[in-house]
XYZ file of C-alpha atoms in Angstrom:
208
model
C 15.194 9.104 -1.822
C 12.453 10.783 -3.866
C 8.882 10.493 -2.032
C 5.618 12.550 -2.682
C 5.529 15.114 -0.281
C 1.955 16.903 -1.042
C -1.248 16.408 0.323
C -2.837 12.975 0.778
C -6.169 13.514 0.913
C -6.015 15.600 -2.648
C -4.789 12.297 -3.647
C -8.315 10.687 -2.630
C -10.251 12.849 -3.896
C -8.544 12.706 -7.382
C -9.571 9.107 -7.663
C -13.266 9.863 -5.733
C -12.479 6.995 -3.178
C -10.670 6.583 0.013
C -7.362 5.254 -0.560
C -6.875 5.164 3.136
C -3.388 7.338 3.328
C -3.925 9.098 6.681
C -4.836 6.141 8.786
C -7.550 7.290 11.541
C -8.365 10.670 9.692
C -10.044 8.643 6.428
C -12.243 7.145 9.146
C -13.900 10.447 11.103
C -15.331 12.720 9.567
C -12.848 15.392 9.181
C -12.104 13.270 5.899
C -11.945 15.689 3.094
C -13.422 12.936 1.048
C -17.100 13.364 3.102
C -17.183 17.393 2.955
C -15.728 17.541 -0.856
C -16.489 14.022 -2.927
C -15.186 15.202 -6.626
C -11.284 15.841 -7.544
C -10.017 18.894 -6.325
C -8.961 21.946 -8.893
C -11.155 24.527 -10.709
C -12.723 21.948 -12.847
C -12.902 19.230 -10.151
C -17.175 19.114 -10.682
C -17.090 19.165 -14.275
C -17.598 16.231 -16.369
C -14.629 14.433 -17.921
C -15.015 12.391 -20.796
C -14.031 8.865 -19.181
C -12.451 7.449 -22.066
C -10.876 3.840 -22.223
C -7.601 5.458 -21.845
C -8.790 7.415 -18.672
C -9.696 4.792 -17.074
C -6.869 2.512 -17.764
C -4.456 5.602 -16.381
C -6.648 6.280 -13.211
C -6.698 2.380 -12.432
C -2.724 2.747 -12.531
C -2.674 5.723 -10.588
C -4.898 4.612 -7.956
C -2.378 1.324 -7.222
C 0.344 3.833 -7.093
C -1.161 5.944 -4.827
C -2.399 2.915 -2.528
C 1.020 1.444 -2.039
C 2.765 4.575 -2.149
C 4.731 3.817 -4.766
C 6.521 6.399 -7.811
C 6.434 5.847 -11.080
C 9.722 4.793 -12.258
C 9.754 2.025 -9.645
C 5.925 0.408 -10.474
C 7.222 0.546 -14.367
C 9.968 -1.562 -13.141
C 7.649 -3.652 -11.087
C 5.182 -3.753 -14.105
C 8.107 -5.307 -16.079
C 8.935 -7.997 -13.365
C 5.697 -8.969 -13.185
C 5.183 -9.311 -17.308
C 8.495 -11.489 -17.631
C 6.966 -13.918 -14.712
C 5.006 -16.874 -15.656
C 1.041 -16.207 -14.973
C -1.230 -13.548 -14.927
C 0.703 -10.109 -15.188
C -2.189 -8.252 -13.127
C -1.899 -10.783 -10.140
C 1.654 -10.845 -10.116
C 2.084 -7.281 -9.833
C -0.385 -6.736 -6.751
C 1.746 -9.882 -5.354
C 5.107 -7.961 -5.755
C 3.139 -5.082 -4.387
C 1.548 -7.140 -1.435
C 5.423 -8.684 -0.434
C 6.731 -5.101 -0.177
C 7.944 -4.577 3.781
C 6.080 -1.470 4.860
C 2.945 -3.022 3.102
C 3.334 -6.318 5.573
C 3.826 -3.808 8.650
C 0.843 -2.118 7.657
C -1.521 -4.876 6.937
C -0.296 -6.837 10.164
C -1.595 -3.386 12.333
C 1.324 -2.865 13.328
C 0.989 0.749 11.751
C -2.299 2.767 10.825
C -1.428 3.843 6.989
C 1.163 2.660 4.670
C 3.342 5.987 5.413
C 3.512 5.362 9.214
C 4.742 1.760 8.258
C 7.367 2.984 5.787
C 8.577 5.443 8.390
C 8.825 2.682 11.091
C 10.711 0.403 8.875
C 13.362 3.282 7.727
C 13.643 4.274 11.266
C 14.963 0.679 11.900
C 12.703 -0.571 13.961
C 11.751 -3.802 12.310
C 13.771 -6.955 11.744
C 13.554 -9.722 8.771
C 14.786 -13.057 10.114
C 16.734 -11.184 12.893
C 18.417 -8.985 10.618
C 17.421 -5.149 10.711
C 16.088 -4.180 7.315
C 15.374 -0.200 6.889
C 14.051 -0.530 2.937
C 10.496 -0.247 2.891
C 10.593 -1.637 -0.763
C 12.123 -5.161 0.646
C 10.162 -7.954 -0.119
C 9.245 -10.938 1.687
C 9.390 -14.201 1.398
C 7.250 -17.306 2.076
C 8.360 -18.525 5.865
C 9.882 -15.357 5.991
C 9.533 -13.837 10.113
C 8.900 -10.198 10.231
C 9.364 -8.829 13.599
C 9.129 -5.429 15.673
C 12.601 -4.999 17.655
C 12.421 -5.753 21.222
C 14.236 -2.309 22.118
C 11.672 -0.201 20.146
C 8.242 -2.523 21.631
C 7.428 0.166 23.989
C 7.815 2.909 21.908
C 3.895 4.942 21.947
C 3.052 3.791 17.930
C 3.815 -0.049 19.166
C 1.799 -0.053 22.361
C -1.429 1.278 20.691
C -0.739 -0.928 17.738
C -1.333 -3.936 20.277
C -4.027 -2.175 22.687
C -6.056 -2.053 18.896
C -4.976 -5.438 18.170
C -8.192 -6.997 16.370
C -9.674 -3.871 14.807
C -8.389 -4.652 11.437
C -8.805 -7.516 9.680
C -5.262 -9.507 9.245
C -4.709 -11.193 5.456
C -5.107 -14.998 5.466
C -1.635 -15.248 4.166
C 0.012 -13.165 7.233
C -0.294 -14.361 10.869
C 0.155 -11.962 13.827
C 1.527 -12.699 17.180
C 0.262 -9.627 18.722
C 1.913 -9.644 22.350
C 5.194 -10.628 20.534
C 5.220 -7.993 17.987
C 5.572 -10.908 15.296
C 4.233 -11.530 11.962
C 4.513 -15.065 10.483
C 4.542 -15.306 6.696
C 2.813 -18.056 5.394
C 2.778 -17.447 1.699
C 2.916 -14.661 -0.411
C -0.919 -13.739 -1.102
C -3.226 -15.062 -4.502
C -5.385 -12.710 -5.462
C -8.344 -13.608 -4.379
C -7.185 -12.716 -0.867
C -6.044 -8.994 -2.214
C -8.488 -6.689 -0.991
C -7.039 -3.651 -2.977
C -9.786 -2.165 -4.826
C -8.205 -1.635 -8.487
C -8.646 -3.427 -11.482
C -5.569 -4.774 -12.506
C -6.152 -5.730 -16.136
C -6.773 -1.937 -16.601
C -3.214 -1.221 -15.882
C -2.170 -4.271 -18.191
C -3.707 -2.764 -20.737
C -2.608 0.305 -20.392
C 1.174 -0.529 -20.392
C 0.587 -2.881 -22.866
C 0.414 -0.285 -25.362
């Protein structure tokens, strides 16, 4: 399965925010991010031209990098989202939203969207009682997500609940902490999408 294997925190620094990929590291202040705010390279000070066509590409590469996600498969979720009824923008952070590792991450359950995608391949995390191991699956409204019981007191799951609380839980996902559960209420409108991109950008850019 192809994956970016390079450094995450060049990837933050490229965009000039933190995209929160290293979990606890983006908040201390061994962050890259706070010793070296412009994007790395030889010309990483100088001044680019931000052209309309810049910042349409950087808005698309920023969602990419957020939800880990490579370019052949966001193209394809690009094109889901178009052929949908409704806005193309707020379909495509919903598709992005309903993806499995994104649920374990946003429930706590995993500090960075890597960590989650490694505990769901690793098998640790059920849909509905069934094992699922695809990071990309995507949920469903009523749909249970669940830690397995055998792998609850493995170290990553008993600091995720000693920590329970220190990250804010979407409105559309409910977490039963002590059972290592997460309730899916509905799958999230954008309003309740904290991602910070600007998803008409990236409309506009594959709309030409």
């Amino acid at each position: 399965m192809a994956r970016y294997t390079g450094a995450d925190c060049r990837r933050c620094r490229r965009e000039k925010m933190k995209l929160f990929l290293k979990g606890s590291k983006c908040d201390s202040p061994k962050c890259p991010i706070e010793v070296r705010p412009y994007p790395p390279g030889q010309h990483g000070r100088g001044r680019t031209k931000d052209s309309e066509y810049l910042l349409q590409l950087r808005e698309k590469q920023k969602a990419k990098r957020i939800y880990g996600v490579l370019e052949k498969q966001f193209g394809g979720y690009y094109v889901e989202a178009n052929r949908k009824q409704g806005k193309t923008g707020d379909i495509l952070l919903q598709i992005l939203e309903s993806r499995l590792d994104n649920v374990v991450y946003r429930a706590g359950f995993a500090k960075s969207r890597d960590m989650a995608r490694q505990v769901v391949r690793h098998g640790h995390v059920l849909v509905n009682g069934v094992k699922v191991d695809i990071p990309s699956y995507r949920v469903s409204e009523n749909d249970i997500v669940e830690i397995r019981e055998k792998s609850r007191e493995l170290t990553p799951f008993v600091v995720a609940r000693a920590e329970a609380g220190s990250r804010g839980i979407p409105a559309w996902l409910e977490v039963l902490t002590s059972q290592m559960r997460i309730l899916v209420h509905a799958l999230p409108a954008r309003q309740v999408i904290d991602t910070p991109v600007q998803e008409q950008l990236i409309v506009e850019l594959y709309s030409k």
